[in-house]
Structure formats: structure tokens, C-alpha cells
Short mmCIF file of C-alpha atoms in Angstrom, two decimals:
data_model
loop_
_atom_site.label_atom_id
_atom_site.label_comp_id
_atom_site.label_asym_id
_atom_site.label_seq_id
_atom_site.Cartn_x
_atom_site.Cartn_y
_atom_site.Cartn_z
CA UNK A 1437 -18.52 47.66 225.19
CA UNK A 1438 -20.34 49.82 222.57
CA UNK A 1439 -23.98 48.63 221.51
CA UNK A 1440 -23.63 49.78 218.10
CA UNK A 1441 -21.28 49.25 215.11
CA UNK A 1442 -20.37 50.80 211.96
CA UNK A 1443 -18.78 49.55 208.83
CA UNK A 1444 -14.58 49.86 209.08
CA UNK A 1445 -14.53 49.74 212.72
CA UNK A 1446 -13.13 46.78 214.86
CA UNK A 1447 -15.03 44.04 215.59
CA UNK A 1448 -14.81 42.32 219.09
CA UNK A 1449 -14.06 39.00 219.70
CA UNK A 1450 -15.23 37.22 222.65
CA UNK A 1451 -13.62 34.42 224.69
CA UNK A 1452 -14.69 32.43 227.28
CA UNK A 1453 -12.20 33.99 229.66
CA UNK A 1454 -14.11 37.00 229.38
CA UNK A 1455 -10.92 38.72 227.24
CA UNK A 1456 -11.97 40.67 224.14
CA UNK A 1457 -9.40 41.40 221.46
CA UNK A 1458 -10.62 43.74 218.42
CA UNK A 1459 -10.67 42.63 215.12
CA UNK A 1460 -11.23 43.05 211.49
CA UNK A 1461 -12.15 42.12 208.30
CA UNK A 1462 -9.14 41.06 205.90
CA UNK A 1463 -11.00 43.56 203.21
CA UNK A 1464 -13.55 45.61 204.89
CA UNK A 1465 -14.95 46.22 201.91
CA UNK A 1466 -15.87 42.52 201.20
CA UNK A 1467 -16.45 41.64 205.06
CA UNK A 1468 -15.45 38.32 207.03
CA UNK A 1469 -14.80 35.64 204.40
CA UNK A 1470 -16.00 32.15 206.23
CA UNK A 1471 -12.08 30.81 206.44
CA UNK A 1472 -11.10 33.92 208.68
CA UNK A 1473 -14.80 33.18 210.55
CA UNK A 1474 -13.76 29.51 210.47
CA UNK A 1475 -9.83 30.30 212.14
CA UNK A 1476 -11.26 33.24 214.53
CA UNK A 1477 -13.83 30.90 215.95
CA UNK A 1478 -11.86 27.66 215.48
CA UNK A 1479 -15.05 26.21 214.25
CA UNK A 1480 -16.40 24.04 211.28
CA UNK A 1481 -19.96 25.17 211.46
CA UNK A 1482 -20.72 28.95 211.81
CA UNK A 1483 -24.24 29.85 213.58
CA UNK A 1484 -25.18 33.64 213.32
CA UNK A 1485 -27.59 35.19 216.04
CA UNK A 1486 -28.85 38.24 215.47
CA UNK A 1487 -28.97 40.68 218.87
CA UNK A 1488 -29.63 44.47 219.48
CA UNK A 1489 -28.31 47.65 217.68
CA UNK A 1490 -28.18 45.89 214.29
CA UNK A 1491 -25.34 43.95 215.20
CA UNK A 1492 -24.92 40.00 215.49
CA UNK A 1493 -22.89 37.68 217.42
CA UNK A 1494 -20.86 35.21 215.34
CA UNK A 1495 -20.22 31.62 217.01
CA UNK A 1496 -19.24 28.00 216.35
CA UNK A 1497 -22.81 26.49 215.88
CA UNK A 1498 -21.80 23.28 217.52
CA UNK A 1499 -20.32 24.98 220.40
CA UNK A 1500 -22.65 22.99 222.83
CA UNK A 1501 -21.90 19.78 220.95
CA UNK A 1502 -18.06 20.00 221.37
CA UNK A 1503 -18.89 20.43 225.34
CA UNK A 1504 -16.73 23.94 224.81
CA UNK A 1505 -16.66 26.62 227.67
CA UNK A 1506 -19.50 28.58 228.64
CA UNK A 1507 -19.30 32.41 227.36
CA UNK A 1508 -20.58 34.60 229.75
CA UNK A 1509 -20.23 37.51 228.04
CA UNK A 1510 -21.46 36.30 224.70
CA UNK A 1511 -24.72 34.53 226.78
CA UNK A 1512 -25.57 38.37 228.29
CA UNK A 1513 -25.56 40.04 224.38
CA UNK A 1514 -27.78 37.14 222.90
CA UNK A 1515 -29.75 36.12 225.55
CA UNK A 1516 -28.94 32.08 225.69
CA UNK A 1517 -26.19 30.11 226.24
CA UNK A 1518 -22.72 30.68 224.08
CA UNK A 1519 -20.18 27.77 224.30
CA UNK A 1520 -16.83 28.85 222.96
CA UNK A 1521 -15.61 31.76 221.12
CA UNK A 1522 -17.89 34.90 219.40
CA UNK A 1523 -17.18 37.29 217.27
CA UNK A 1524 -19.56 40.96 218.14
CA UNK A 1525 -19.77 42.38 214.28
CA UNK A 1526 -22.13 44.78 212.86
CA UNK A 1527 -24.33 43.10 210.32
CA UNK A 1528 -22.53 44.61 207.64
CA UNK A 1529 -19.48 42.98 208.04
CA UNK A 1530 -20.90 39.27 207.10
CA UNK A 1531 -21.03 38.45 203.08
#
């Protein structure tokens, strides 16, 4: 997976299966509203941790709360524990 991102290109979501799928903004030029954040995640709460490259890691704050599956892959890029879905986004992409 690349370590960097740029503005208008795919982001990555992460499940706990260890699948990916690339995604996008609705309107790159405006970035993830927090309804598509809200549906991608299938959260309530957003939480957004910050990891390296510039980019951040996008997840359903109460993740651990909800008891949700452990994300391995998410965990490795931030360095704690990820419960549940993530989205991998360059900073940019968050308004």
C-alpha cells in the first residue's frame, strides 16, 4: 500500500478482514463530507489519527466501545489498536 497520498487519488478503506476497497470523495474538491465518513465507517462518532506521510487514518471513535473487530491492518499504520472499519486518506481530503 502506498505511504503517501495526493489530492484526487483514491482513498483506501480498511476492513477488519484485511480487504481494502479504494475510494473517494463525492466532490474531491470539497473532500469527505461527515455523512459519507458516517456510511463508509458505519459509525456515529468519527475519531481522526494522524500517522506518517501526511496522511491520517479515519475510524469510528467508539470502535472499542461497540466491542467491533480488531483491524490489523489499520493497528500496523497508527500504531494502537483499530476496532472496525478505517478509511487511509491524505489529510487533504477531510473538511
Amino acid at each position: 500500500m502506498p505511504t503517501a497520498y495526493t489530492r484526487g487519488v483514491k482513498d483506501t478503506l480498511i476492513c477488519p478482514t484485511g480487504e481494502t476497497f479504494p475510494v473517494a470523495p463525492r466532490d474531491p474538491a470539497v473532500g469527505y463530507t461527515l455523512d459519507e465518513l458516517y456510511a463508509h465507517l458505519n459509525a456515529d462518532v468519527i475519531e481522526v489519527v494522524p500517522i506518517v506521510g501526511g496522511n491520517i487514518l479515519i475510524i469510528d471513535e467508539e470502535g472499542g466501545l461497540k466491542a467491533l473487530p480488531w483491524n490489523k491492518m489499520a493497528s500496523q499504520f497508527a500504531g494502537c489498536c483499530i476496532r472496525g472499519f478505517a478509511l487511509l486518506a491524505a489529510e487533504g481530503n477531510l473538511r
